[in-house]
mmCIF file of C-alpha atoms and ligand atoms in Angstrom:
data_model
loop_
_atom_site.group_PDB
_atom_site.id
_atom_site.type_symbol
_atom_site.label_atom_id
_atom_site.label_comp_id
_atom_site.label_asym_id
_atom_site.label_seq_id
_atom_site.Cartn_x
_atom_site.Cartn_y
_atom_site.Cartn_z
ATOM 1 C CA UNK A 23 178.029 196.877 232.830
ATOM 2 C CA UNK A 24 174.653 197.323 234.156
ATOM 3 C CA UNK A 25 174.355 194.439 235.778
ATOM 4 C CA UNK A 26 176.321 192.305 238.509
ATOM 5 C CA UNK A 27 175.685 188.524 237.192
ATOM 6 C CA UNK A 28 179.170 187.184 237.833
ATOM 7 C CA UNK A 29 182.905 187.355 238.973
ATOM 8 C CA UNK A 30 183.521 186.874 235.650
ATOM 9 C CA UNK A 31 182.880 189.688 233.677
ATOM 10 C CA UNK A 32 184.218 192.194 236.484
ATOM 11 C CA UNK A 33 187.934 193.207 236.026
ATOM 12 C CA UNK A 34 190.185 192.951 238.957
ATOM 13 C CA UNK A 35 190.542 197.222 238.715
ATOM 14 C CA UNK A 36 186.397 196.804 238.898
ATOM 15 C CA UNK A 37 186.948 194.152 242.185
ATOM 16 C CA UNK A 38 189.425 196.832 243.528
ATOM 17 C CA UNK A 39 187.211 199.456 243.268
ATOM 18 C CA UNK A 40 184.034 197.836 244.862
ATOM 19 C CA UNK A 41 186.199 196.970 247.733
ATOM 20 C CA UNK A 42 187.523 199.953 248.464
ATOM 21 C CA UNK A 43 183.619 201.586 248.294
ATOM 22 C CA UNK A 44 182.594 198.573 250.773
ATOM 23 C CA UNK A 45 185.462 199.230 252.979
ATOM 24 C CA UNK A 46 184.018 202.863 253.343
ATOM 25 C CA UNK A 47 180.357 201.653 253.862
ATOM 26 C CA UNK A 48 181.823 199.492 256.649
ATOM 27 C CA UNK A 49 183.635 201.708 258.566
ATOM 28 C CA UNK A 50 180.439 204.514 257.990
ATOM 29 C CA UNK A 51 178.117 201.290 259.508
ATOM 30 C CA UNK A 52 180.325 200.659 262.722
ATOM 31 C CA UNK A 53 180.330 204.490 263.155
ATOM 32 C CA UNK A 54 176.232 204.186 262.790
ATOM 33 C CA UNK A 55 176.813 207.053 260.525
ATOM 34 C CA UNK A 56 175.393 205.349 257.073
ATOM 35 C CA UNK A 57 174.626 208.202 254.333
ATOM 36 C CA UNK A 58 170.697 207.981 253.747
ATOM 37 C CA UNK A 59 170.241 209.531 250.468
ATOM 38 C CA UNK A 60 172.121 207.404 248.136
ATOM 39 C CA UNK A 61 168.905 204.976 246.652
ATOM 40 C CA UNK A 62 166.672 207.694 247.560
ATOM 41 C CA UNK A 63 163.360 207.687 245.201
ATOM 42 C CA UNK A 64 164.880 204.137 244.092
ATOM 43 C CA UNK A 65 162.977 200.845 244.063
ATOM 44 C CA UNK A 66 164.514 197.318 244.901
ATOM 45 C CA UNK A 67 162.964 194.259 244.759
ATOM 46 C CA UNK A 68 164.355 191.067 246.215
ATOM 47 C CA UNK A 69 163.313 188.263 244.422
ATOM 48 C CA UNK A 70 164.369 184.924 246.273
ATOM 49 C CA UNK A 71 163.244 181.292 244.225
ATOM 50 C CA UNK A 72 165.383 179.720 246.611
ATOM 51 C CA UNK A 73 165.989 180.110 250.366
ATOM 52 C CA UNK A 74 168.636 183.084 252.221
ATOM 53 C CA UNK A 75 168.775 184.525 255.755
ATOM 54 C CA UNK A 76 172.126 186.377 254.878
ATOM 55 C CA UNK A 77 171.991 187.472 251.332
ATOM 56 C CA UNK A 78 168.199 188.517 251.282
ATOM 57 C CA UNK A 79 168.425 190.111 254.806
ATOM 58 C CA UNK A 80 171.735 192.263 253.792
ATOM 59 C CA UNK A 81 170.422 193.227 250.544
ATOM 60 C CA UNK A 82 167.393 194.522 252.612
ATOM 61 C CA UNK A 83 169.233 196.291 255.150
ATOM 62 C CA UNK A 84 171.411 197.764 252.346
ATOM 63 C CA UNK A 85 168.955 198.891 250.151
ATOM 64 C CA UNK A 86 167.122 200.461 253.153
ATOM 65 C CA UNK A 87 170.414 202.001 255.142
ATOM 66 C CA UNK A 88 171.186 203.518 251.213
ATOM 67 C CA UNK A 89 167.331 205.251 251.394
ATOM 68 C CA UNK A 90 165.829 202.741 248.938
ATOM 69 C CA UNK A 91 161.977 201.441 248.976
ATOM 70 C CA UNK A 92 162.670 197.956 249.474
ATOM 71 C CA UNK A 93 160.168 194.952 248.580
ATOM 72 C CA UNK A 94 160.760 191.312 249.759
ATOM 73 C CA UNK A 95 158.780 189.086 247.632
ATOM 74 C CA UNK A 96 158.089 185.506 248.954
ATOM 75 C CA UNK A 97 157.905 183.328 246.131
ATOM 76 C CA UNK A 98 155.709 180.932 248.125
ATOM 77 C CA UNK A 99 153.313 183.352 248.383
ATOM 78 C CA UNK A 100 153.187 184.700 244.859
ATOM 79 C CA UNK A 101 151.704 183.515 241.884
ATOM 80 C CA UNK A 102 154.901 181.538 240.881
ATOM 81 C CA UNK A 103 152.947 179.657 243.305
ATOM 82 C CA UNK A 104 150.481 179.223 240.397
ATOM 83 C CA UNK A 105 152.550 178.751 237.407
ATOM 84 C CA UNK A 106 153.747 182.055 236.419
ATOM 85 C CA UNK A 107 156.412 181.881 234.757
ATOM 86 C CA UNK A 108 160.025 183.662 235.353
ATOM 87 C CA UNK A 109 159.883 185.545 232.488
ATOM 88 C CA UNK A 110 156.000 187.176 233.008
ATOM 89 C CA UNK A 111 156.959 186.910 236.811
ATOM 90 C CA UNK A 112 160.230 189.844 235.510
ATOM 91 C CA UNK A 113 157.619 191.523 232.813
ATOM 92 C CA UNK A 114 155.087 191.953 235.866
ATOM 93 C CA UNK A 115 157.755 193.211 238.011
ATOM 94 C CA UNK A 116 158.963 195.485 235.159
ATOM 95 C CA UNK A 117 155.834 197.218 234.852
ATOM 96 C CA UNK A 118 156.303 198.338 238.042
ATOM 97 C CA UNK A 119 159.047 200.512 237.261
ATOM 98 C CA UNK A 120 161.811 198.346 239.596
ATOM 99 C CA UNK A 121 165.045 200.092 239.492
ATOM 100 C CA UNK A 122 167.120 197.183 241.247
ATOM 101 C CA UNK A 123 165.899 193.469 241.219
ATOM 102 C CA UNK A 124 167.977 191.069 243.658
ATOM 103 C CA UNK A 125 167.645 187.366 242.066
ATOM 104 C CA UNK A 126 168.371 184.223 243.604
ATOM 105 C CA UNK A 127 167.371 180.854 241.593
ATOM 106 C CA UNK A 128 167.836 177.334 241.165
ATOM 107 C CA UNK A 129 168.999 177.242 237.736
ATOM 108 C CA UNK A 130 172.357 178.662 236.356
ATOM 109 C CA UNK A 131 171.716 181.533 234.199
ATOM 110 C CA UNK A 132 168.481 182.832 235.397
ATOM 111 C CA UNK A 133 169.345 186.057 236.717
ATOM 112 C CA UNK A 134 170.965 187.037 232.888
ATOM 113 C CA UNK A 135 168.056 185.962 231.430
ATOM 114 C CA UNK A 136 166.273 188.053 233.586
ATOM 115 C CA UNK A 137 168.635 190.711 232.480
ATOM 116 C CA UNK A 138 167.214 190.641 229.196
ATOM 117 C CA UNK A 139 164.032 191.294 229.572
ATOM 118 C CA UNK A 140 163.552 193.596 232.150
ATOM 119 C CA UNK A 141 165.036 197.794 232.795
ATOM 120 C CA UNK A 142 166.345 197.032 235.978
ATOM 121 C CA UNK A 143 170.194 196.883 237.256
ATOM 122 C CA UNK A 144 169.808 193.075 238.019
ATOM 123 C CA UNK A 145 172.214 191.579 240.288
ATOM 124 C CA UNK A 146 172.985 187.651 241.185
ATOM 125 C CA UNK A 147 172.039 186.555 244.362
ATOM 126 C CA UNK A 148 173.212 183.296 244.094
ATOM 127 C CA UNK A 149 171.944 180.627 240.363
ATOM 128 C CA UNK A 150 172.347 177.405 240.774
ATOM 129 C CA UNK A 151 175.728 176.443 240.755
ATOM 130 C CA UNK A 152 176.774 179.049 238.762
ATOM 131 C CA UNK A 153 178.022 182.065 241.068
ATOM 132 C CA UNK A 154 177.024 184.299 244.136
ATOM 133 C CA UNK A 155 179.154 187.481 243.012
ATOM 134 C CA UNK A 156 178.335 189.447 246.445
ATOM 135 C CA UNK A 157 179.518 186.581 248.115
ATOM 136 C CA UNK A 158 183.214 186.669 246.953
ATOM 137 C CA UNK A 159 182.987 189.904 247.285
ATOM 138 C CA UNK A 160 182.490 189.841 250.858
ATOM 139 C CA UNK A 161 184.645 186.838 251.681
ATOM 140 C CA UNK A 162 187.546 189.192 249.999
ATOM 141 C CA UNK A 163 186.809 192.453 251.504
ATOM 142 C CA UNK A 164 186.792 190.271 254.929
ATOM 143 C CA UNK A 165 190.406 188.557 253.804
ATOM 144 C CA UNK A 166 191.473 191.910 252.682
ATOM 145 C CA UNK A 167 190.963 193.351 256.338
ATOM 146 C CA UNK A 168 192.969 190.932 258.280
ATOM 147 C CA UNK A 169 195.889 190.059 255.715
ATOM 148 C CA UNK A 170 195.815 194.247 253.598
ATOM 149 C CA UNK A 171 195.889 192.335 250.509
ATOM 150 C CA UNK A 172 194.710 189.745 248.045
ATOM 151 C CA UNK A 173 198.138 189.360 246.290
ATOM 152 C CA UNK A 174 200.485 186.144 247.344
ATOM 153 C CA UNK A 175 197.963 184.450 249.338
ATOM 154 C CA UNK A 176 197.278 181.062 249.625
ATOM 155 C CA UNK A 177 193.712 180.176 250.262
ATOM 156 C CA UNK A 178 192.641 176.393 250.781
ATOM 157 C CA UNK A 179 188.918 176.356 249.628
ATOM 158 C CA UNK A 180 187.303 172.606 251.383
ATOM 159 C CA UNK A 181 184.551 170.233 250.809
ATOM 160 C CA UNK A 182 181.803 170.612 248.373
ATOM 161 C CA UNK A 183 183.324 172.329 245.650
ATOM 162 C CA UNK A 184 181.294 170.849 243.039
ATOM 163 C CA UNK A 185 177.699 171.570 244.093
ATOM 164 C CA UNK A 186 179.174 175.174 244.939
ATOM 165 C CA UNK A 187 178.172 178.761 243.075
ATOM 166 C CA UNK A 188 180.258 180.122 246.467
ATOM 167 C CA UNK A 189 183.555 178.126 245.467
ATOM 168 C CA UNK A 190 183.318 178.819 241.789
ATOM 169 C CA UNK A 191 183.182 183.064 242.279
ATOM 170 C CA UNK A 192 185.975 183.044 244.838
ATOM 171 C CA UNK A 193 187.667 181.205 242.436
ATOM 172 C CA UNK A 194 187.480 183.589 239.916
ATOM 173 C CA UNK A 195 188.036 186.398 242.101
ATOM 174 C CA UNK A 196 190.647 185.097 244.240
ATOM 175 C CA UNK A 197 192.567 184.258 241.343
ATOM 176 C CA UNK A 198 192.242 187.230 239.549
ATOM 177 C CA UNK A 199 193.309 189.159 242.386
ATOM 178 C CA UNK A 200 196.444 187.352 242.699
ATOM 179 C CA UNK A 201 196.066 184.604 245.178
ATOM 180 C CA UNK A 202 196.927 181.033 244.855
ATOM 181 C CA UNK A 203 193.791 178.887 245.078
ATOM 182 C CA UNK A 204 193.994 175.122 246.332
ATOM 183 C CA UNK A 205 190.648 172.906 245.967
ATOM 184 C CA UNK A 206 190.190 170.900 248.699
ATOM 185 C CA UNK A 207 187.651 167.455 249.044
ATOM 186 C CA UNK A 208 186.605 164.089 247.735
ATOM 187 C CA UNK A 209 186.693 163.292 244.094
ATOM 188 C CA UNK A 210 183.347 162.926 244.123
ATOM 189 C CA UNK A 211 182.872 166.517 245.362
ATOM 190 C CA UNK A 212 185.822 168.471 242.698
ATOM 191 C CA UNK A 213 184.582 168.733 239.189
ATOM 192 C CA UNK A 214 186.479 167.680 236.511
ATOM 193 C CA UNK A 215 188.636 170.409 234.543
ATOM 194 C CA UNK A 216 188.411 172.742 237.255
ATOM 195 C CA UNK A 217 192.268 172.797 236.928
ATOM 196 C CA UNK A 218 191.363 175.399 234.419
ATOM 197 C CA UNK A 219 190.594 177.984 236.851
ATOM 198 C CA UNK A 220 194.011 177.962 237.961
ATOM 199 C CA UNK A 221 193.196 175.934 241.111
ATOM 200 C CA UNK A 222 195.744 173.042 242.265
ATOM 201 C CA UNK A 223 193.400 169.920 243.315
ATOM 202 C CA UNK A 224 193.953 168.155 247.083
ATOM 203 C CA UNK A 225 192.120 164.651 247.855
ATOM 204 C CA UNK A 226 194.126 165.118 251.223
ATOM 205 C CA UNK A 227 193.500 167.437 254.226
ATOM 206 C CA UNK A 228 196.422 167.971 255.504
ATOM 207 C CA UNK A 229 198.271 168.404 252.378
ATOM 208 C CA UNK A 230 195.785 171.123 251.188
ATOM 209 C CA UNK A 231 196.090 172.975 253.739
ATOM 210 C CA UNK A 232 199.873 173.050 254.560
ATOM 211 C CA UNK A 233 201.061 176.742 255.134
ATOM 212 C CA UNK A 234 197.589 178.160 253.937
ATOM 213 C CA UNK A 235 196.828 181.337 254.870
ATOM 214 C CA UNK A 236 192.961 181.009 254.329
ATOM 215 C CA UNK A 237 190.926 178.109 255.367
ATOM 216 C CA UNK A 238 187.304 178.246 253.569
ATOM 217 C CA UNK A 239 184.990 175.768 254.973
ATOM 218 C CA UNK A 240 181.920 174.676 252.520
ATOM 219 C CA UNK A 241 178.221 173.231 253.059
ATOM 220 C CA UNK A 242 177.580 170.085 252.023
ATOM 221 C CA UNK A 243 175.027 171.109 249.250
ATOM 222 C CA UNK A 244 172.531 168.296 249.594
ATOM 223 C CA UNK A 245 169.601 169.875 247.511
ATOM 224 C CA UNK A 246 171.825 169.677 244.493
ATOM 225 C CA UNK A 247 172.703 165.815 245.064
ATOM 226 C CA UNK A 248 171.016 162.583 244.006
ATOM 227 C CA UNK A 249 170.043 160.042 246.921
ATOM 228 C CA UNK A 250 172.972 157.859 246.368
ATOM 229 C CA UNK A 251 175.901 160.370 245.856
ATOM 230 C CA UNK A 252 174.945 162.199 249.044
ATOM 231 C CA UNK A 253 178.358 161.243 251.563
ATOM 232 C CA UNK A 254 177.587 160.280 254.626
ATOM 233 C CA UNK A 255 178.287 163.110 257.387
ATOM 234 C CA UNK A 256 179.870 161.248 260.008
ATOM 235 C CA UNK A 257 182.403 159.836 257.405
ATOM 236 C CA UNK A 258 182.619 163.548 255.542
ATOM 237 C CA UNK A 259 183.467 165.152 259.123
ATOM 238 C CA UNK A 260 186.520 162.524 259.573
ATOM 239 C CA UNK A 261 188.589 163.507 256.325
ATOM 240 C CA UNK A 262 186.858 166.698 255.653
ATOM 241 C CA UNK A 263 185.967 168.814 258.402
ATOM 242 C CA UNK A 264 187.527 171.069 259.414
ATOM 243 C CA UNK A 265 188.612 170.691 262.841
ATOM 244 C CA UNK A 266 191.797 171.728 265.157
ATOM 245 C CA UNK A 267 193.955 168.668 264.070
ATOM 246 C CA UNK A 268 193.179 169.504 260.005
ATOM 247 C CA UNK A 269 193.750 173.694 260.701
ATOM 248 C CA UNK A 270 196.941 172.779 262.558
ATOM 249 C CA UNK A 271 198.871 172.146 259.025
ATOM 250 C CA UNK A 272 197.782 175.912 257.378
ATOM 251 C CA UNK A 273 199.817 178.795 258.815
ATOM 252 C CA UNK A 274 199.420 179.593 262.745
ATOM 253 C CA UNK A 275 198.103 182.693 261.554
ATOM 254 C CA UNK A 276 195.425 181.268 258.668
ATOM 255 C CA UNK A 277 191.716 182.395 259.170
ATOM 256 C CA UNK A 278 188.669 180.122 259.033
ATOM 257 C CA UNK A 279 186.181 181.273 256.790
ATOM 258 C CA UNK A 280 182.826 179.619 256.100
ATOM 259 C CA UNK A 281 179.823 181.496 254.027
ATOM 260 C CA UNK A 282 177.004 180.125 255.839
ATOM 261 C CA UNK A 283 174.526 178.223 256.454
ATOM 262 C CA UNK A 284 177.022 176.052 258.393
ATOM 263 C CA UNK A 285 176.226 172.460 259.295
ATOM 264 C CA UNK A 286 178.350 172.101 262.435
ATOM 265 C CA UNK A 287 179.664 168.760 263.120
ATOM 266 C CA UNK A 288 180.064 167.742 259.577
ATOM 267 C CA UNK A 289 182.184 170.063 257.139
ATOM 268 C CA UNK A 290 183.155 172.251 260.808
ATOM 269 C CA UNK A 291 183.563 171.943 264.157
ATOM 270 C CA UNK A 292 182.179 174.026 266.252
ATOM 271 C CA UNK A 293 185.412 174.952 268.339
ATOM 272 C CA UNK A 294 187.143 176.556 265.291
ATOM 273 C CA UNK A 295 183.503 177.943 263.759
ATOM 274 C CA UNK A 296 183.628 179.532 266.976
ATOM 275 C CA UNK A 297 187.184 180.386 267.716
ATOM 276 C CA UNK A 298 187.718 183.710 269.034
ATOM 277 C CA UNK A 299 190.981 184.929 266.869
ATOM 278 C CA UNK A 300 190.791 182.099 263.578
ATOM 279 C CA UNK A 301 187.250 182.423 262.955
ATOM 280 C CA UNK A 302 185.871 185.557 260.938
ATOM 281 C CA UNK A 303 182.588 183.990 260.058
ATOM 282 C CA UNK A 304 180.189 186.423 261.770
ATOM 283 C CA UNK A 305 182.408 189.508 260.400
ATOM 284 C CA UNK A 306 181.925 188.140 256.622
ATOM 285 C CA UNK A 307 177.963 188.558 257.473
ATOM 286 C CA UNK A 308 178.816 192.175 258.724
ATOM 287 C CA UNK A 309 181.066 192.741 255.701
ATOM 288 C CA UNK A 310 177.910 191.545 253.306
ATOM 289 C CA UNK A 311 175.807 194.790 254.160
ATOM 290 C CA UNK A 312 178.575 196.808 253.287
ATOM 291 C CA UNK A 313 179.503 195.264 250.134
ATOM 292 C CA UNK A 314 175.895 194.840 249.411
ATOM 293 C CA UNK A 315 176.030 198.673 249.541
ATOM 294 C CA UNK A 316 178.801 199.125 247.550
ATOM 295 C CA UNK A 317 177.089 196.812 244.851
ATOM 296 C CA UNK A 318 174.035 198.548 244.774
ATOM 297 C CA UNK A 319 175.532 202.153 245.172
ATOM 298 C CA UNK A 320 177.551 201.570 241.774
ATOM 299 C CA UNK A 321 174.345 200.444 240.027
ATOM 300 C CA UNK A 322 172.606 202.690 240.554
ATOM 301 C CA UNK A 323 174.897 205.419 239.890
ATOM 302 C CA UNK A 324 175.271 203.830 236.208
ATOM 303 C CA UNK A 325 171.272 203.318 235.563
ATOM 304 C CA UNK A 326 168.848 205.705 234.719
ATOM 305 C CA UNK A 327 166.076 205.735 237.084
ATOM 306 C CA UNK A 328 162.852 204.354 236.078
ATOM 307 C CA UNK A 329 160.327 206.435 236.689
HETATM 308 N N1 LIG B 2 176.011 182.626 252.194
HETATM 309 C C1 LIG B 2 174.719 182.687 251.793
HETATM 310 O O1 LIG B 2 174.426 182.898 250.607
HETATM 311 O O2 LIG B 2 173.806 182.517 252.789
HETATM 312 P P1 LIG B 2 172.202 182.511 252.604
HETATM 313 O O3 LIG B 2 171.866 181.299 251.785
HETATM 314 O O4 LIG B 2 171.648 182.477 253.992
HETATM 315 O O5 LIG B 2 171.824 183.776 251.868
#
């Protein structure tokens, strides 16, 4: 495919494959030795609707450590701003002759509608509650470091699974890959059916995580809750965060993972977000640019540039 809208349509030889390109990109960035010429004469545009420090920052740094022209358009600052729509917002961009366009949105489905419409490689940055591709991406290329494999793990994803575009493409991923996937959080906060995935449901901390070797961590994703339903934090931090009593039940050697932005104090505490040998938060953000290179290196490579 062209395009990178989901988990979903990539097959686990396709996952394999990225992951072994981003593995190279992040070995080449920790030697400072990134090749230069890769996007050169190419165009991306980020185009954020919704707010990112990690995903619009590594796409930037990607694009630019692969050679690209990169543009960051603020939506705030655009005429979205005065009722342009996201379809003439694409067309405009289009004319330009974009070769890559980074999309994040509010609403499920916008970045393949974009797809439609414009010549670009378009890629998901995150719709709705839909997916974030480049996120499971990273989160696996980080597991893959520490553990060498995908295959036979057991990987306790907690908290706001419902609200989450994050939860839903490691699910798809993980399992595809051969893990063993265990949802983790209130009812309230698991959709109904997700048992479809191939995900076992936990209302229960402790039994959720028993013998896991992965611990992911959510947000609490307020912005996609109504008033009442929001849980209060104090109360979600007692059975759901994810402290040194909770992580004691996974395996002694079980990472904490957590995608960012976190909200310390409620679904972590800051001692294990922190932890020197569990945590490998701050290496998932390093492992973004180079799977953010991968991503874009493989696009490009299969589109035609506009010129
Ligand atoms: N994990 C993630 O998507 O972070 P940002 O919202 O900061 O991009």
């Amino acid at each position: 495919t062209r395009h990178l809208l989901g988990i979903e349509s990539l097959h686990p030889r396709d996952i394999s494959a990225l992951l072994d390109l981003a593995e190279s990109y992040a070995l080449l960035n920790r030697s400072g030795k990134t090749r230069r010429d890769v996007l050169r004469g190419r165009t991306l545009i980020n185009l954020f609707f919704e707010d990112s420090t990690r995903t619009r920052t590594s796409f930037e740094l990607a694009g630019k450590r692969l050679g690209a022209d990169v543009i960051n358009m603020s939506v705030s600052t655009s005429s979205v701003s005065k009722g342009e729509t996201l379809l003439d917002t694409a067309a405009t961009l289009n004319a330009m002759n974009c070769d890559l366009l980074v999309v994040r949105h509010k609403s499920s489905g916008a970045p393949a509608l974009l797809a439609q419409k414009v010549d670009a490689a378009v890629i998901n940055a995150g719709d709705g509650m839909h997916e974030h591709p480049t996120q499971a991406l990273l989160d696996a290329l980080t597991i893959r470091r520490h553990k060498g494999t995908l295959e036979g793990l057991t990987v306790a994803i907690c908290g706001d699974i419902a609200h989450s575009r994050v939860a839903r493409s490691n699910i798809l991923l993980l399992t595809a890959m051969g893990s063993t996937v265990r949802v983790v959080g209130p009812p309230t906060l698991i959709p109904s059916g997700i048992e479809q995935f191939g995900v076992t449901i936990h209302h229960d901390m402790a039994d959720g995580l028993r013998g896991a070797d992965i611990v992911m961590a959510l947000r609490l994703q307020t912005e996609r809750m109504s008033g009442g339903l929001i849980p209060s934090a104090r109360e979600f931090f007692t059975f759901y965060g994810l402290d040194a009593a909770k992580l004691a039940h996974a395996r002694p050697d079980a990472l904490v993972m957590h995608p960012g932005p976190m909200n310390r104090g409620v679904e972590i505490d800051s001692q294990i977000a922190d932890h020197a040998t569990r945590s490998v938060i701050r290496e998932q953000v390093e492992m973004g640019v180079a799977v953010r290179m991968a991503v874009l290196d493989v696009l490009a490579r299969t589109a035609t540039p506009n010129a």
